Coordinates of C-alpha atoms and ligand atoms in Angstrom, one line a residue:
M6 CA 60.6 22.6 -17.9
S7 CA 61.3 21.2 -21.3
E8 CA 58.8 22.1 -24.0
T9 CA 57.6 18.5 -24.5
K10 CA 57.8 17.2 -20.9
F11 CA 54.1 18.0 -20.2
K12 CA 53.1 16.2 -23.4
D13 CA 54.9 13.1 -22.3
I14 CA 53.3 13.3 -18.9
A15 CA 49.9 13.8 -20.6
R16 CA 50.5 10.7 -22.7
Q17 CA 51.3 8.7 -19.6
I18 CA 48.1 9.9 -17.8
E19 CA 46.1 9.2 -21.0
Q20 CA 47.5 5.7 -21.1
R21 CA 46.3 5.2 -17.5
I22 CA 42.8 6.4 -18.5
D23 CA 42.8 3.9 -21.4
E24 CA 43.9 1.1 -19.3
G25 CA 41.2 1.8 -16.7
V26 CA 43.6 2.7 -13.9
Y27 CA 41.6 6.0 -13.9
P28 CA 38.1 4.9 -15.0
P29 CA 35.5 7.1 -16.5
N30 CA 34.3 9.8 -14.0
A31 CA 37.1 9.0 -11.6
K32 CA 38.8 11.9 -9.8
L33 CA 42.4 12.2 -10.8
P34 CA 45.1 12.5 -8.1
P35 CA 46.0 16.0 -6.8
H36 CA 48.8 17.7 -8.8
R37 CA 51.4 17.3 -6.1
E38 CA 50.6 13.6 -5.5
L39 CA 50.8 12.8 -9.2
A40 CA 53.9 14.9 -9.7
A41 CA 55.7 12.8 -7.1
D42 CA 54.4 9.6 -8.7
L43 CA 55.5 10.5 -12.2
D44 CA 58.7 12.2 -11.1
T45 CA 57.9 15.7 -12.3
T46 CA 56.6 19.0 -10.9
P47 CA 53.0 20.1 -10.0
A48 CA 53.3 22.8 -12.7
T49 CA 54.0 20.1 -15.4
I50 CA 51.0 18.1 -14.1
S51 CA 48.9 21.3 -14.4
K52 CA 49.9 21.8 -18.1
A53 CA 49.3 18.1 -18.8
Y54 CA 45.8 18.3 -17.3
K55 CA 45.1 21.4 -19.4
L56 CA 46.2 19.6 -22.5
L57 CA 44.1 16.6 -21.7
A58 CA 41.1 18.9 -21.0
E59 CA 41.6 20.4 -24.5
M60 CA 41.5 16.8 -25.8
N61 CA 38.3 16.3 -23.9
R62 CA 39.8 13.4 -21.9
V63 CA 39.5 15.2 -18.5
E64 CA 37.4 17.9 -17.0
S65 CA 38.5 20.3 -14.2
F66 CA 36.1 21.9 -11.7
V67 CA 37.2 24.7 -9.4
G68 CA 37.3 23.4 -5.8
R69 CA 36.5 19.8 -6.8
G70 CA 39.5 18.7 -8.9
T71 CA 40.1 17.0 -12.2
F72 CA 37.9 14.1 -13.5
V73 CA 38.1 11.6 -16.3
V74 CA 35.5 12.6 -18.9
G75 CA 32.6 10.2 -18.9
E76 CA 30.7 11.5 -21.9
S77 CA 31.8 8.8 -24.2
Q78 CA 30.7 6.2 -21.7
L79 CA 27.4 5.7 -23.4
N80 CA 29.1 4.9 -26.7
Q81 CA 31.5 2.6 -25.1
A82 CA 29.0 0.8 -22.9
I83 CA 26.7 0.0 -25.9
Q84 CA 28.8 -1.0 -28.9
P85 CA 27.5 -2.1 -32.3
A86 CA 29.0 -5.3 -33.6
E87 CA 31.7 -4.7 -36.2
S88 CA 31.1 -8.1 -37.9
D89 CA 28.8 -11.1 -37.9
A90 CA 31.6 -13.1 -36.2
Q91 CA 31.2 -11.1 -33.0
F92 CA 29.1 -12.0 -30.0
N93 CA 27.5 -8.8 -28.9
F94 CA 26.7 -8.9 -25.2
S95 CA 26.6 -5.1 -24.9
I96 CA 23.2 -4.0 -26.1
L97 CA 20.2 -4.2 -23.9
Q98 CA 17.3 -4.5 -26.3
P99 CA 14.4 -6.9 -27.0
Y100 CA 15.0 -9.8 -29.3
V101 CA 13.8 -7.7 -32.2
S102 CA 13.5 -10.4 -34.8
K103 CA 10.6 -11.8 -32.8
N104 CA 8.6 -8.6 -33.4
L105 CA 9.5 -7.9 -37.0
A106 CA 6.4 -9.3 -38.7
S107 CA 4.0 -7.7 -36.1
L108 CA 5.7 -4.3 -36.6
R109 CA 5.7 -4.5 -40.4
S110 CA 2.0 -5.1 -40.4
A111 CA 1.3 -2.5 -37.6
Y112 CA 3.1 0.2 -39.5
Q113 CA 1.3 -0.7 -42.7
K114 CA -2.0 -0.5 -40.9
A115 CA -1.1 2.7 -39.2
S116 CA -0.6 4.4 -42.6
M117 CA -4.2 3.7 -43.3
S118 CA -5.3 5.8 -40.4
F119 CA -3.3 8.9 -41.4
S120 CA -5.6 11.9 -41.4
P121 CA -4.9 15.6 -42.1
E122 CA -5.1 16.2 -38.3
L123 CA -2.4 13.6 -37.6
L124 CA -0.1 14.9 -40.3
A125 CA -0.4 18.5 -39.3
Y126 CA 1.3 20.6 -36.6
T127 CA -0.6 20.4 -33.4
D128 CA -1.3 23.0 -30.7
H129 CA -0.5 20.4 -28.0
S130 CA 2.4 18.1 -27.4
G131 CA 0.6 14.7 -27.8
H132 CA -2.7 13.4 -29.2
L133 CA -5.2 12.4 -26.6
S134 CA -5.6 8.8 -27.8
H135 CA -1.8 8.3 -27.8
R136 CA -1.6 9.6 -24.3
E137 CA -4.4 7.3 -23.3
A138 CA -2.4 4.4 -24.7
G139 CA 0.5 5.5 -22.6
A140 CA -1.7 5.6 -19.5
I141 CA -2.9 2.0 -20.2
W142 CA 0.7 0.8 -20.5
A143 CA 1.9 2.5 -17.3
H144 CA -1.2 1.3 -15.5
R145 CA -0.7 -2.3 -16.6
Y146 CA 2.9 -2.3 -15.3
G147 CA 2.4 -0.7 -11.9
L148 CA 1.2 2.9 -11.9
S149 CA -2.5 2.8 -11.3
A150 CA -2.7 6.7 -11.1
A151 CA -1.8 7.1 -14.8
T152 CA -4.5 8.8 -16.9
A153 CA -4.4 10.4 -20.3
S154 CA -4.3 13.9 -18.7
N155 CA -1.1 13.3 -16.8
V156 CA 0.8 11.4 -19.5
L157 CA 3.4 13.1 -21.7
L158 CA 4.9 11.5 -24.9
T159 CA 8.7 11.5 -25.4
N160 CA 11.2 10.2 -27.9
G161 CA 12.0 7.2 -25.8
A162 CA 13.0 7.0 -22.1
Q163 CA 16.4 8.7 -22.9
H164 CA 14.5 11.9 -24.0
A165 CA 12.3 11.6 -20.9
L166 CA 15.4 11.5 -18.6
S167 CA 17.0 14.4 -20.3
L168 CA 13.7 16.4 -20.2
L169 CA 13.3 15.8 -16.5
I170 CA 16.9 16.5 -15.6
E171 CA 16.9 19.8 -17.6
T172 CA 13.5 20.8 -16.3
L173 CA 13.8 20.0 -12.6
T174 CA 17.5 20.9 -11.9
Q175 CA 19.9 23.7 -12.7
P176 CA 23.6 23.5 -13.7
G177 CA 25.6 22.7 -10.6
D178 CA 22.7 21.0 -8.8
V179 CA 23.1 17.5 -7.3
I180 CA 21.2 14.5 -8.6
A181 CA 21.3 11.3 -6.5
V182 CA 21.4 8.0 -8.4
E183 CA 22.0 4.4 -7.6
A184 CA 25.7 3.8 -7.0
L185 CA 25.7 1.7 -10.2
T186 CA 23.4 3.1 -12.8
Y187 CA 22.5 3.4 -16.4
P188 CA 25.3 5.3 -18.2
G189 CA 22.7 7.3 -20.2
I190 CA 21.8 9.1 -16.9
L191 CA 25.5 9.9 -16.2
A192 CA 26.0 11.1 -19.8
I193 CA 23.1 13.6 -19.5
A194 CA 24.3 14.9 -16.1
S195 CA 27.8 15.3 -17.4
L196 CA 26.8 17.2 -20.5
A197 CA 24.4 19.4 -18.6
G198 CA 26.8 20.2 -15.8
R199 CA 24.8 18.4 -13.0
Q200 CA 26.7 16.7 -10.2
V201 CA 25.8 13.1 -9.5
I202 CA 26.1 11.3 -6.2
G203 CA 25.9 7.6 -6.0
V204 CA 23.7 6.0 -3.3
D205 CA 24.8 2.6 -2.0
M206 CA 22.6 -0.4 -2.8
D207 CA 22.1 -3.8 -1.2
N208 CA 20.3 -6.8 -2.7
D209 CA 17.0 -5.0 -2.6
G210 CA 18.3 -1.8 -4.3
L211 CA 18.8 1.7 -2.9
I212 CA 19.5 1.5 0.9
P213 CA 17.0 3.7 2.7
S214 CA 19.3 4.9 5.5
V215 CA 22.0 5.9 3.0
L216 CA 19.5 7.7 0.8
E217 CA 18.3 9.6 3.9
E218 CA 21.8 10.6 4.7
V219 CA 22.5 11.7 1.1
L220 CA 19.3 13.8 1.1
R221 CA 20.3 15.4 4.3
S222 CA 23.9 16.1 3.5
H223 CA 23.9 16.8 -0.3
K224 CA 20.3 18.2 -0.8
P225 CA 19.9 16.7 -4.3
K226 CA 17.0 18.1 -6.3
L227 CA 16.3 14.8 -7.9
V228 CA 16.6 11.1 -7.0
I229 CA 16.7 8.8 -10.1
A230 CA 16.0 5.1 -9.5
I231 CA 15.5 2.1 -11.8
P232 CA 13.3 -0.1 -9.6
S233 CA 12.9 -3.2 -11.8
H234 CA 15.6 -5.3 -13.4
Q235 CA 18.0 -2.5 -12.6
N236 CA 20.6 -1.6 -15.2
P237 CA 23.2 -2.9 -14.5
T238 CA 22.8 -5.0 -11.4
G239 CA 19.5 -6.7 -12.4
I240 CA 18.0 -6.0 -8.9
T241 CA 14.3 -5.6 -8.6
M242 CA 13.2 -3.6 -5.5
P243 CA 10.6 -5.5 -3.5
I244 CA 7.4 -3.7 -2.4
Q245 CA 8.6 -2.9 1.2
R246 CA 11.7 -1.2 -0.2
R247 CA 9.7 0.7 -2.7
K248 CA 7.5 2.0 0.1
A249 CA 10.5 2.9 2.3
I250 CA 12.1 4.9 -0.5
A251 CA 8.9 6.7 -1.2
A252 CA 8.4 7.6 2.5
I253 CA 11.9 9.1 2.6
I254 CA 11.5 11.1 -0.6
E255 CA 8.1 12.3 0.6
H256 CA 9.7 14.0 3.6
S257 CA 12.6 15.6 1.6
S258 CA 12.7 18.4 -0.9
A259 CA 13.7 16.1 -3.8
Y260 CA 11.6 14.8 -6.6
L261 CA 11.8 11.1 -7.6
V262 CA 12.3 10.1 -11.3
E263 CA 11.4 6.5 -11.5
D264 CA 12.8 5.0 -14.7
D265 CA 10.7 1.9 -15.0
I266 CA 11.6 0.9 -18.5
Y267 CA 12.0 -2.7 -17.5
G268 CA 8.9 -2.9 -15.3
F269 CA 7.1 -5.1 -17.9
L270 CA 9.6 -7.9 -17.2
N271 CA 8.2 -8.5 -13.7
E272 CA 6.3 -11.7 -13.6
A273 CA 3.7 -10.2 -11.3
T274 CA 3.0 -6.5 -11.5
L275 CA 4.8 -4.5 -8.8
P276 CA 3.4 -1.1 -7.7
A277 CA 5.7 1.7 -8.9
I278 CA 7.4 3.8 -6.2
C279 CA 5.5 6.8 -7.7
H280 CA 2.3 5.0 -6.5
W281 CA 3.1 6.4 -3.1
L282 CA 4.4 9.8 -4.3
P283 CA 1.5 11.4 -6.2
E284 CA 3.0 14.9 -5.9
K285 CA 6.7 14.2 -6.1
G286 CA 7.1 11.2 -8.3
I287 CA 7.6 11.2 -12.1
H288 CA 7.4 7.9 -13.8
I289 CA 9.0 6.8 -17.1
S290 CA 8.0 3.8 -19.1
G291 CA 8.0 3.1 -22.9
L292 CA 8.1 0.5 -25.6
S293 CA 11.8 0.4 -26.4
K294 CA 12.6 -2.6 -24.3
A295 CA 9.4 -4.5 -24.8
I296 CA 8.8 -3.9 -28.6
S297 CA 11.5 -2.0 -30.3
P298 CA 13.9 0.9 -29.5
A299 CA 13.5 2.2 -33.0
M300 CA 9.9 3.3 -32.2
R301 CA 11.2 5.9 -29.7
C302 CA 8.0 5.7 -27.8
G303 CA 8.4 6.9 -24.2
F304 CA 5.6 7.7 -21.6
V305 CA 6.1 10.1 -18.7
V306 CA 3.5 10.3 -15.9
A307 CA 3.9 13.5 -13.9
P308 CA 2.1 15.3 -11.1
D309 CA -0.4 17.9 -12.4
H310 CA 1.6 20.9 -11.1
L311 CA 4.6 19.9 -13.3
L312 CA 2.7 19.3 -16.5
P313 CA 2.7 22.9 -17.9
T314 CA 6.5 23.2 -17.5
L315 CA 7.2 19.8 -18.9
N316 CA 4.9 20.4 -21.8
A317 CA 6.5 23.7 -22.5
H318 CA 10.0 22.1 -22.6
I319 CA 8.8 19.4 -25.0
R320 CA 7.2 22.0 -27.3
A321 CA 10.4 24.1 -27.2
N322 CA 12.7 21.2 -27.9
I323 CA 10.9 18.9 -30.3
W324 CA 7.4 20.3 -30.7
L325 CA 6.0 16.8 -30.2
A326 CA 7.2 13.2 -30.4
S327 CA 6.3 11.8 -33.9
P328 CA 2.6 10.9 -33.8
I329 CA 3.3 8.3 -36.6
N330 CA 5.1 6.0 -34.1
F331 CA 2.5 6.7 -31.5
I332 CA -0.3 5.6 -33.9
V333 CA 1.4 2.2 -33.9
A334 CA 1.8 2.3 -30.2
E335 CA -1.8 3.0 -29.7
Q336 CA -2.9 0.2 -32.1
L337 CA -0.7 -2.3 -30.4
I338 CA -1.7 -1.3 -26.9
S339 CA -5.4 -1.1 -27.5
S340 CA -5.5 -4.4 -29.3
G341 CA -3.5 -6.1 -26.5
E342 CA -0.8 -7.2 -29.0
A343 CA 1.8 -5.0 -27.2
F344 CA 1.2 -7.0 -24.0
S345 CA 1.6 -10.3 -25.8
M346 CA 4.8 -9.0 -27.4
A347 CA 6.1 -8.0 -24.0
E348 CA 5.3 -11.4 -22.5
A349 CA 7.0 -13.2 -25.4
Q350 CA 10.2 -11.1 -24.7
R351 CA 10.0 -12.0 -21.0
D352 CA 9.8 -15.7 -21.9
I353 CA 12.9 -15.4 -24.2
A354 CA 14.7 -13.6 -21.4
K355 CA 13.9 -16.4 -19.0
Q356 CA 15.1 -19.1 -21.4
R357 CA 18.3 -17.1 -22.0
Q358 CA 18.9 -16.6 -18.2
T359 CA 18.7 -20.3 -17.7
I360 CA 21.3 -20.9 -20.4
A361 CA 23.6 -18.2 -18.8
K362 CA 23.2 -19.7 -15.3
D363 CA 24.0 -23.2 -16.6
I364 CA 27.2 -22.0 -18.2
L365 CA 28.5 -19.2 -16.0
G366 CA 27.3 -20.5 -12.6
D367 CA 27.8 -18.5 -9.5
V368 CA 29.6 -15.5 -10.9
I369 CA 26.4 -14.0 -12.2
S370 CA 23.9 -12.0 -10.2
K371 CA 20.4 -13.3 -9.4
A372 CA 18.4 -11.9 -12.3
D373 CA 15.7 -12.8 -14.6
G374 CA 15.6 -9.9 -17.1
Y375 CA 17.6 -9.1 -20.2
H376 CA 21.1 -9.0 -18.6
V377 CA 23.4 -10.4 -16.0
W378 CA 25.9 -8.6 -13.8
V379 CA 29.1 -10.7 -13.5
T380 CA 31.5 -10.4 -10.7
L381 CA 35.0 -11.1 -12.1
P382 CA 37.3 -13.5 -10.3
A383 CA 40.1 -11.8 -8.5
H384 CA 42.7 -12.7 -11.1
W385 CA 40.8 -10.5 -13.7
Q386 CA 40.7 -6.7 -13.8
Q387 CA 37.6 -5.5 -15.6
E388 CA 39.2 -3.3 -18.3
R389 CA 41.7 -5.9 -19.1
F390 CA 39.0 -8.6 -19.3
V391 CA 36.9 -6.4 -21.7
M392 CA 39.9 -6.0 -24.0
E393 CA 40.8 -9.7 -23.9
A394 CA 37.2 -10.6 -24.6
K395 CA 37.1 -8.2 -27.6
Q396 CA 40.1 -9.9 -29.1
R397 CA 38.0 -13.1 -29.0
D398 CA 35.0 -11.4 -30.7
L399 CA 33.1 -11.2 -27.4
I400 CA 31.8 -7.6 -26.8
V401 CA 31.0 -7.1 -23.1
T402 CA 30.5 -3.9 -21.1
S403 CA 32.9 -2.9 -18.3
G404 CA 31.4 -2.3 -14.9
S405 CA 33.2 1.0 -14.7
Y406 CA 30.7 2.7 -17.1
F407 CA 28.0 2.3 -14.6
A408 CA 29.8 3.7 -11.6
A409 CA 28.4 6.9 -10.2
G410 CA 31.1 8.4 -8.0
D411 CA 33.8 6.4 -6.4
S412 CA 32.6 2.8 -6.6
H413 CA 34.8 0.7 -8.8
P414 CA 33.1 -2.7 -9.1
N415 CA 35.3 -5.4 -10.7
C416 CA 32.3 -6.5 -12.8
I417 CA 31.0 -6.7 -16.3
R418 CA 27.5 -6.5 -17.7
L419 CA 26.3 -9.0 -20.3
S420 CA 23.1 -8.5 -22.3
L421 CA 21.6 -11.8 -23.3
M422 CA 19.2 -10.5 -25.8
S423 CA 21.0 -9.2 -28.8
I424 CA 22.7 -12.4 -29.9
K425 CA 20.9 -14.0 -32.8
N426 CA 19.9 -17.4 -31.4
N427 CA 20.3 -19.7 -28.4
D428 CA 23.1 -21.7 -30.1
A429 CA 25.1 -18.6 -30.7
L430 CA 24.4 -17.5 -27.1
T431 CA 25.6 -20.8 -25.8
Q432 CA 28.7 -20.7 -27.8
G433 CA 29.5 -17.1 -26.8
L434 CA 28.9 -17.8 -23.1
K435 CA 31.1 -20.9 -23.2
E436 CA 33.9 -18.8 -24.7
L437 CA 33.4 -16.2 -22.0
K438 CA 33.4 -18.8 -19.3
S439 CA 36.7 -20.2 -20.5
L440 CA 38.2 -16.7 -20.6
L441 CA 36.9 -16.1 -17.0
D442 CA 38.6 -19.3 -15.9
S443 CA 41.8 -18.7 -17.7
H444 CA 44.7 -17.0 -16.0
V445 CA 46.8 -16.7 -19.2
V446 CA 46.2 -13.4 -20.9
S447 CA 47.6 -12.4 -24.2
L448 CA 50.4 -9.9 -24.3
A449 CA 48.6 -7.8 -26.9
P450 CA 48.8 -4.1 -26.0
F451 CA 45.7 -2.2 -25.1
Ligands
PLP5 C1 17.5 2.2 -17.5 C2 17.3 2.7 -18.9 N1 16.7 3.8 -19.1 C3 16.5 4.3 -20.3 C4 17.1 3.7 -21.4 C5 16.9 4.3 -22.8 O1 15.6 3.9 -23.3 P1 15.1 4.4 -24.7 O2 15.6 3.6 -25.8 O3 13.6 4.3 -24.6 O4 15.5 5.8 -24.8 C6 17.8 2.5 -21.2 C7 18.4 1.8 -22.4 O5 19.3 1.0 -22.2 C8 17.9 2.0 -19.9 O6 18.6 0.9 -19.7

């Protein structure tokens, strides 16, 4: 074997990763198969995989094979705009300008309620009045069982997800997720060495019979579901489906983590799945999507028997989520202003969905939240489309970042909320539409 042969082969494999031939988290071909394909030997493939592992592009697991690293997925899925000229369809957040004045005055007012007790270390992981506010929020959007005594405060929903994954599973354990899911969940699982298995979905979300089969055959410790305005598909599980999923989990050995961060977008409140799982359901909500992600206010409602462990983990990791932000959360929730802000965001989302439907038509999913899931026409491959869009200053997210396991949807996700106004949104969507319809792609390299 020449000294550099394996480096050439590694470069070729890396190029395939960059081009999306092997998307994030995909299993790479077995050594022998790839060796035949690239006209080399299995030993060279082995050295190339080792080099790519050192470069953190792939990961190998004994007995399972070699996989494309998915860690950077989160960064790639959610990209900051590099200039004002760009149309950023990648960030799922509220239209924050709308909340600016309210938040400025709420933070000013909050500073007036600082007290020595609030500014000191505490012997608990969340002030009672702040947990009460969390219970009111969770209750308003579907979890009637929430009370101050079973609410925990976290630094946003992302912290809640990582807390629950780390607490309720061990390295090597299996976590069942929706076949297309929020990349933040995949990133935690990958960093923490948990295996994920994707559960197929239909138009109502997780398919009960498939979930049952996955629970039987893979024995996951945790099922994580996003029941409302699911990220990325936009699906909202109807009540019957929520009940069916709860009944299946009730009879299994798994816990449910219900990430209901978009629950406030439902026109009429839908009961959380956790409503039917008082002992096995853990519910996540928060203010990031309704008010501002910068507040980092997350609320976890958990069964009593899990509270001591979860509290201990919060204490050990962060002591407590900053009470300064939760003073604001409490003020906004108890005055009712938080609910008006959430409603205003829902109205903006509805308006923007109408604009998107008018321009993009049938290719978008049935959705009324912050984003749309677009099925690309057959002449487009998602990674190529994302690159071509970027060259036109349109930042969109490839469907591959959401795929848990082997599903490779030829889709992209578009957030409608981070573009500065409706005129800019209209312009950006029209440019996307013309790219979708065009068969002529530039010859620019990836
Ligand atoms: C489904 C889902 N869960 C959690 C989060 C993270 O929320 P937070 O900003 O509160 O950490 C996101 C953000 O996009 C999300 O889409």
